[in-house]
């Protein structure tokens, strides 16, 4: 059973960037991937993108294309989500979740394990 | 993108009574590989989402058997046979058949 531990809360100014980390406990880091999902205060869940821990392949939601960068570091078993050009409406809790290993189907397991969430506040 | 529509959005239920949440998708969720990638999540206040059900009807480990789910194509349902106090929270359906993944708006279950 994998545990995902995310980095702590961040406060950023509009226009800045934030990088959130997600460290996995399982040694088979390259046998799965990560999705990132965010939740604005009082709102629902919004999928941002996916990265494979195996080959670094990515897939981003259209609304985040060009502004979000997902990466992984297999040596530290850590996934990262960097969001640039922050706006006030990017204030949200950002979650990582264990996901599929490859872009193609079939998918064995998806979003069965989640990190605890990281609150990012964007305010001037 | 596939639009996921849940109803109701608010669900007051008496303890011990059943509850049912509907989720409809704007496109069929049957993938060409034969699977239907429809998940249900529960989110309690201040907690990350917890997956309850995957591939329409398979309960995750540790999920009480009072939770069940069914459906096909574009129409799906989550049922709780007898609501308990710990079931309070927001429930989301999510499709993983098509990129991008999309979630329903969420259904808030509360005790009457």
XYZ file of N, CA, C and O in Angstrom, chain B:
448
model
N -14.788 17.519 -23.970
C -14.610 16.783 -22.730
C -15.927 16.139 -22.319
O -16.998 16.662 -22.601
N -15.835 15.006 -21.619
C -17.027 14.330 -21.136
C -17.569 15.072 -19.915
O -16.842 15.311 -18.959
N -18.830 15.415 -19.978
C -19.467 16.102 -18.851
C -20.158 15.070 -17.962
O -20.928 14.231 -18.455
N -19.871 15.131 -16.691
C -20.467 14.231 -15.708
C -21.478 15.025 -14.891
O -21.119 16.041 -14.277
N -22.705 14.550 -14.872
C -23.782 15.276 -14.184
C -24.357 14.409 -13.085
O -24.893 13.323 -13.335
N -24.251 14.904 -11.859
C -24.758 14.169 -10.707
C -26.087 14.738 -10.234
O -26.358 15.934 -10.375
N -26.892 13.882 -9.660
C -28.122 14.338 -8.997
C -28.486 13.357 -7.892
O -28.214 12.157 -8.006
N -29.046 13.876 -6.774
C -29.183 15.309 -6.507
C -27.843 15.898 -6.099
O -26.866 15.163 -5.911
N -27.782 17.207 -5.944
C -26.554 17.842 -5.467
C -26.530 17.906 -3.951
O -25.458 18.037 -3.347
N -27.711 17.828 -3.347
C -27.831 17.800 -1.902
C -28.745 16.643 -1.523
O -29.795 16.447 -2.156
N -28.333 15.881 -0.522
C -29.072 14.663 -0.192
C -29.178 14.519 1.328
O -28.289 13.960 1.981
N -30.290 15.027 1.904
C -30.509 14.832 3.341
C -31.146 13.460 3.560
O -32.134 13.131 2.897
N -30.558 12.683 4.452
C -31.021 11.308 4.665
C -31.143 11.038 6.168
O -30.272 11.467 6.942
N -32.161 10.309 6.539
C -32.328 9.883 7.931
C -31.404 8.694 8.199
O -31.269 7.807 7.337
N -30.804 8.683 9.378
C -29.943 7.567 9.733
C -30.679 6.240 9.584
O -31.831 6.107 9.985
N -30.003 5.269 8.967
C -30.594 3.960 8.782
C -31.407 3.813 7.509
O -31.794 2.700 7.148
N -31.650 4.927 6.841
C -32.403 4.900 5.585
C -31.470 4.772 4.389
O -30.281 5.096 4.475
N -31.987 4.321 3.259
C -31.137 4.205 2.069
C -30.913 5.547 1.391
O -31.675 6.496 1.604
N -29.865 5.584 0.564
C -29.563 6.781 -0.216
C -29.084 6.351 -1.594
O -28.486 5.278 -1.743
N -29.370 7.192 -2.567
C -29.003 6.864 -3.937
C -28.550 8.132 -4.658
O -29.178 9.186 -4.533
N -27.446 8.022 -5.388
C -26.901 9.149 -6.147
C -26.763 8.721 -7.606
O -26.229 7.645 -7.894
N -27.230 9.582 -8.485
C -27.172 9.299 -9.911
C -26.021 10.068 -10.566
O -25.712 11.196 -10.166
N -25.428 9.470 -11.559
C -24.345 10.103 -12.320
C -24.554 9.774 -13.785
O -24.644 8.597 -14.153
N -24.650 10.811 -14.601
C -24.827 10.607 -16.046
C -23.671 11.252 -16.796
O -23.230 12.349 -16.457
N -23.208 10.576 -17.822
C -22.115 11.097 -18.632
C -22.634 11.536 -19.998
O -23.622 10.994 -20.497
N -21.943 12.508 -20.602
C -22.387 13.035 -21.893
C -21.993 12.123 -23.051
O -22.459 12.312 -24.174
N -21.125 11.157 -22.771
C -20.741 10.162 -23.773
C -20.661 8.799 -23.089
O -20.490 8.728 -21.870
N -20.746 7.756 -23.868
C -20.599 6.419 -23.310
C -19.229 6.261 -22.656
O -18.218 6.739 -23.189
N -19.233 5.589 -21.512
C -17.978 5.351 -20.800
C -17.437 3.947 -21.049
O -16.508 3.514 -20.362
N -18.005 3.256 -22.014
C -17.488 1.937 -22.368
C -16.278 2.131 -23.266
O -16.378 2.688 -24.368
N -15.123 1.681 -22.799
C -13.909 1.821 -23.590
C -13.812 0.669 -24.593
O -14.400 -0.391 -24.397
N -13.030 0.867 -25.644
C -12.850 -0.173 -26.655
C -12.152 -1.409 -26.081
O -12.199 -2.488 -26.685
N -11.530 -1.266 -24.893
C -10.900 -2.442 -24.273
C -11.910 -3.274 -23.495
O -11.562 -4.273 -22.870
N -13.173 -2.847 -23.504
C -14.248 -3.597 -22.862
C -14.563 -3.151 -21.446
O -15.553 -3.576 -20.869
N -13.705 -2.312 -20.875
C -13.936 -1.833 -19.518
C -14.700 -0.508 -19.521
O -14.659 0.248 -20.494
N -15.354 -0.260 -18.396
C -16.025 1.025 -18.175
C -15.371 1.662 -16.954
O -15.492 1.159 -15.840
N -14.671 2.765 -17.195
C -13.853 3.363 -16.137
C -14.636 4.463 -15.428
O -14.445 5.670 -15.669
N -15.512 4.012 -14.559
C -16.324 4.932 -13.769
C -16.039 4.658 -12.298
O -16.223 3.540 -11.825
N -15.545 5.695 -11.615
C -15.187 5.592 -10.200
C -16.135 6.436 -9.352
O -16.696 7.433 -9.833
N -16.252 6.053 -8.107
C -16.960 6.860 -7.108
C -15.992 7.169 -5.962
O -15.260 6.286 -5.502
N -16.050 8.430 -5.516
C -15.203 8.876 -4.407
C -16.082 9.470 -3.301
O -17.122 10.071 -3.566
N -15.604 9.315 -2.087
C -16.201 9.961 -0.927
C -15.185 10.965 -0.389
O -13.993 10.640 -0.286
N -15.639 12.150 -0.057
C -14.746 13.123 0.558
C -15.387 13.655 1.837
O -16.399 14.364 1.789
N -14.792 13.321 2.955
C -15.239 13.866 4.224
C -14.590 15.227 4.424
O -13.553 15.530 3.814
N -15.181 16.023 5.290
C -14.723 17.386 5.509
C -13.249 17.415 5.911
O -12.834 16.705 6.835
N -12.458 18.199 5.183
C -11.049 18.358 5.518
C -10.153 17.204 5.127
O -8.968 17.194 5.499
N -10.700 16.239 4.399
C -9.934 15.048 4.022
C -9.744 14.981 2.506
O -10.525 15.571 1.751
N -8.723 14.259 2.046
C -8.630 14.017 0.606
C -9.739 13.064 0.171
O -10.322 12.360 1.012
N -10.041 13.034 -1.099
C -11.027 12.056 -1.588
C -10.538 10.643 -1.320
O -9.338 10.358 -1.295
N -11.505 9.763 -1.152
C -11.241 8.338 -0.947
C -12.025 7.583 -2.011
O -13.246 7.768 -2.123
N -11.345 6.745 -2.745
C -12.064 5.971 -3.758
C -12.857 4.863 -3.074
O -12.313 4.116 -2.255
N -14.130 4.766 -3.431
C -15.012 3.729 -2.893
C -15.220 2.597 -3.887
O -15.263 1.420 -3.509
N -15.381 2.983 -5.144
C -15.792 2.071 -6.200
C -14.967 2.362 -7.445
O -14.743 3.538 -7.771
N -14.540 1.322 -8.152
C -13.891 1.521 -9.449
C -14.500 0.576 -10.479
O -15.126 -0.427 -10.123
N -14.320 0.940 -11.728
C -14.913 0.182 -12.848
C -16.375 -0.158 -12.559
O -16.784 -1.322 -12.583
N -17.121 0.870 -12.279
C -18.586 0.852 -12.121
C -19.054 0.268 -10.793
O -19.882 0.861 -10.119
N -18.529 -0.914 -10.429
C -19.193 -1.638 -9.336
C -18.248 -2.379 -8.390
O -18.741 -3.051 -7.467
N -16.953 -2.280 -8.564
C -16.019 -3.001 -7.705
C -15.664 -2.146 -6.494
O -15.109 -1.054 -6.633
N -16.009 -2.676 -5.326
C -15.725 -1.948 -4.081
C -14.257 -2.034 -3.736
O -13.630 -3.090 -3.861
N -13.700 -0.917 -3.276
C -12.326 -0.930 -2.801
C -12.242 -1.685 -1.474
O -13.232 -1.823 -0.738
N -11.032 -2.141 -1.174
C -10.789 -2.839 0.078
C -11.144 -1.937 1.260
O -10.797 -0.749 1.273
N -11.874 -2.494 2.219
C -12.231 -1.733 3.414
C -13.503 -0.920 3.293
O -13.958 -0.337 4.284
N -14.085 -0.874 2.121
C -15.347 -0.132 1.940
C -16.500 -1.019 2.419
O -16.624 -2.174 1.977
N -17.332 -0.503 3.314
C -18.433 -1.323 3.840
C -19.366 -1.820 2.745
O -19.582 -1.128 1.739
N -19.920 -2.996 2.956
C -20.766 -3.566 1.894
C -22.142 -2.903 1.808
O -22.958 -3.274 0.961
N -22.411 -1.907 2.657
C -23.640 -1.141 2.467
C -23.528 -0.208 1.252
O -24.529 0.327 0.787
N -22.295 -0.024 0.757
C -22.095 0.739 -0.472
C -22.126 -0.217 -1.665
O -21.432 -1.231 -1.679
N -22.938 0.140 -2.650
C -22.961 -0.633 -3.883
C -23.131 0.330 -5.044
O -23.587 1.470 -4.874
N -22.763 -0.118 -6.222
C -22.861 0.752 -7.387
C -23.158 -0.089 -8.616
O -22.798 -1.282 -8.675
N -23.778 0.554 -9.564
C -24.142 -0.156 -10.789
C -24.253 0.833 -11.923
O -24.099 2.049 -11.740
N -24.556 0.309 -13.107
C -24.766 1.178 -14.245
C -24.068 0.667 -15.483
O -23.330 -0.324 -15.450
N -24.311 1.373 -16.575
C -23.673 1.020 -17.843
C -23.825 2.179 -18.810
O -24.732 3.014 -18.644
N -22.947 2.202 -19.803
C -23.052 3.220 -20.845
C -22.868 4.628 -20.337
O -21.738 5.097 -20.165
N -23.980 5.308 -20.097
C -23.935 6.703 -19.648
C -24.659 6.932 -18.327
O -24.748 8.075 -17.868
N -25.174 5.883 -17.743
C -26.027 6.008 -16.561
C -25.522 5.154 -15.396
O -25.460 3.921 -15.531
N -25.233 5.810 -14.285
C -24.606 5.097 -13.171
C -25.230 5.533 -11.850
O -25.738 6.649 -11.735
N -25.176 4.624 -10.865
C -25.797 4.895 -9.568
C -24.927 4.361 -8.440
O -24.384 3.254 -8.534
N -24.818 5.157 -7.395
C -24.202 4.733 -6.135
C -25.314 4.627 -5.106
O -26.126 5.548 -4.977
N -25.334 3.514 -4.392
C -26.367 3.316 -3.374
C -25.726 3.007 -2.028
O -24.706 2.301 -1.948
N -26.342 3.551 -1.004
C -25.988 3.206 0.373
C -27.231 2.567 0.973
O -28.310 3.190 0.992
N -27.102 1.346 1.425
C -28.304 0.607 1.847
C -28.898 1.172 3.143
O -30.118 1.285 3.277
N -28.029 1.529 4.084
C -28.484 2.096 5.354
C -27.440 3.132 5.770
O -26.325 2.786 6.161
N -27.809 4.383 5.681
C -26.856 5.454 5.947
C -26.451 5.492 7.417
O -27.299 5.415 8.316
N -25.147 5.624 7.620
C -24.614 5.793 8.973
C -23.995 7.192 9.089
O -23.710 7.847 8.085
N -23.763 7.615 10.314
C -23.249 8.967 10.559
C -21.919 9.210 9.839
O -21.645 10.303 9.357
N -21.091 8.184 9.749
C -19.773 8.343 9.119
C -19.842 8.500 7.596
O -18.837 8.774 6.951
N -21.037 8.351 7.033
C -21.186 8.495 5.577
C -21.367 9.951 5.149
O -21.407 10.246 3.940
N -21.485 10.841 6.121
C -21.632 12.266 5.797
C -20.406 12.753 5.021
O -19.268 12.471 5.384
N -20.666 13.479 3.941
C -19.584 13.998 3.119
C -20.089 14.300 1.724
O -21.298 14.326 1.478
N -19.143 14.513 0.817
C -19.490 14.786 -0.575
C -19.032 13.605 -1.423
O -17.908 13.104 -1.258
N -19.907 13.172 -2.308
C -19.630 12.033 -3.179
C -19.473 12.508 -4.622
O -20.281 13.305 -5.107
N -18.420 12.018 -5.267
C -18.131 12.387 -6.648
C -18.043 11.151 -7.524
O -17.423 10.157 -7.143
N -18.628 11.241 -8.710
C -18.314 10.243 -9.727
C -17.217 10.829 -10.614
O -17.035 12.052 -10.681
N -16.480 9.955 -11.271
C -15.386 10.384 -12.117
C -15.203 9.386 -13.241
O -15.256 8.172 -12.996
N -14.999 9.887 -14.451
C -14.763 8.976 -15.562
C -13.293 8.997 -15.959
O -12.663 10.065 -15.992
N -12.778 7.798 -16.263
C -11.392 7.671 -16.703
C -11.310 6.957 -18.050
O -10.259 6.447 -18.421
N -12.423 6.948 -18.772
C -12.460 6.289 -20.082
C -11.884 7.173 -21.169
O -11.302 6.695 -22.150
N -12.085 8.460 -21.018
C -11.639 9.423 -22.017
C -10.714 10.440 -21.357
O -10.946 10.871 -20.229
N -9.639 10.849 -22.081
C -8.875 12.007 -21.641
C -9.660 13.259 -22.014
O -10.222 13.329 -23.101
N -9.681 14.293 -21.142
C -9.179 14.302 -19.763
C -10.164 13.625 -18.808
O -11.360 13.524 -19.096
N -9.666 13.166 -17.668
C -10.558 12.696 -16.617
C -11.490 13.851 -16.251
O -11.069 15.016 -16.214
N -12.730 13.503 -15.943
C -13.661 14.525 -15.483
C -14.488 14.001 -14.318
O -14.808 12.808 -14.244
N -14.813 14.926 -13.425
C -15.580 14.627 -12.217
C -16.979 15.211 -12.320
O -17.193 16.244 -12.993
N -17.909 14.576 -11.617
C -19.203 15.196 -11.407
C -19.067 16.345 -10.430
O -18.016 16.542 -9.812
N -20.150 17.119 -10.264
C -20.112 18.310 -9.406
C -20.053 17.982 -7.932
O -19.721 18.837 -7.107
N -20.416 16.755 -7.594
C -20.436 16.362 -6.190
C -21.842 16.373 -5.624
O -22.660 17.235 -5.971
N -22.122 15.418 -4.766
C -23.403 15.335 -4.048
C -23.114 15.360 -2.558
O -22.376 14.506 -2.044
N -23.692 16.345 -1.879
C -23.441 16.487 -0.449
C -24.470 15.690 0.327
O -25.676 16.008 0.290
N -24.014 14.673 1.025
C -24.903 13.854 1.849
C -24.851 14.343 3.284
O -23.750 14.483 3.854
N -26.003 14.607 3.848
C -26.082 15.047 5.246
C -27.171 14.254 5.955
O -28.050 13.671 5.317
N -27.085 14.265 7.255
C -28.075 13.558 8.062
C -29.225 14.514 8.383
O -29.001 15.656 8.802
N -30.434 14.022 8.135
C -31.628 14.855 8.391
C -31.838 15.055 9.877
O -31.639 14.106 10.666
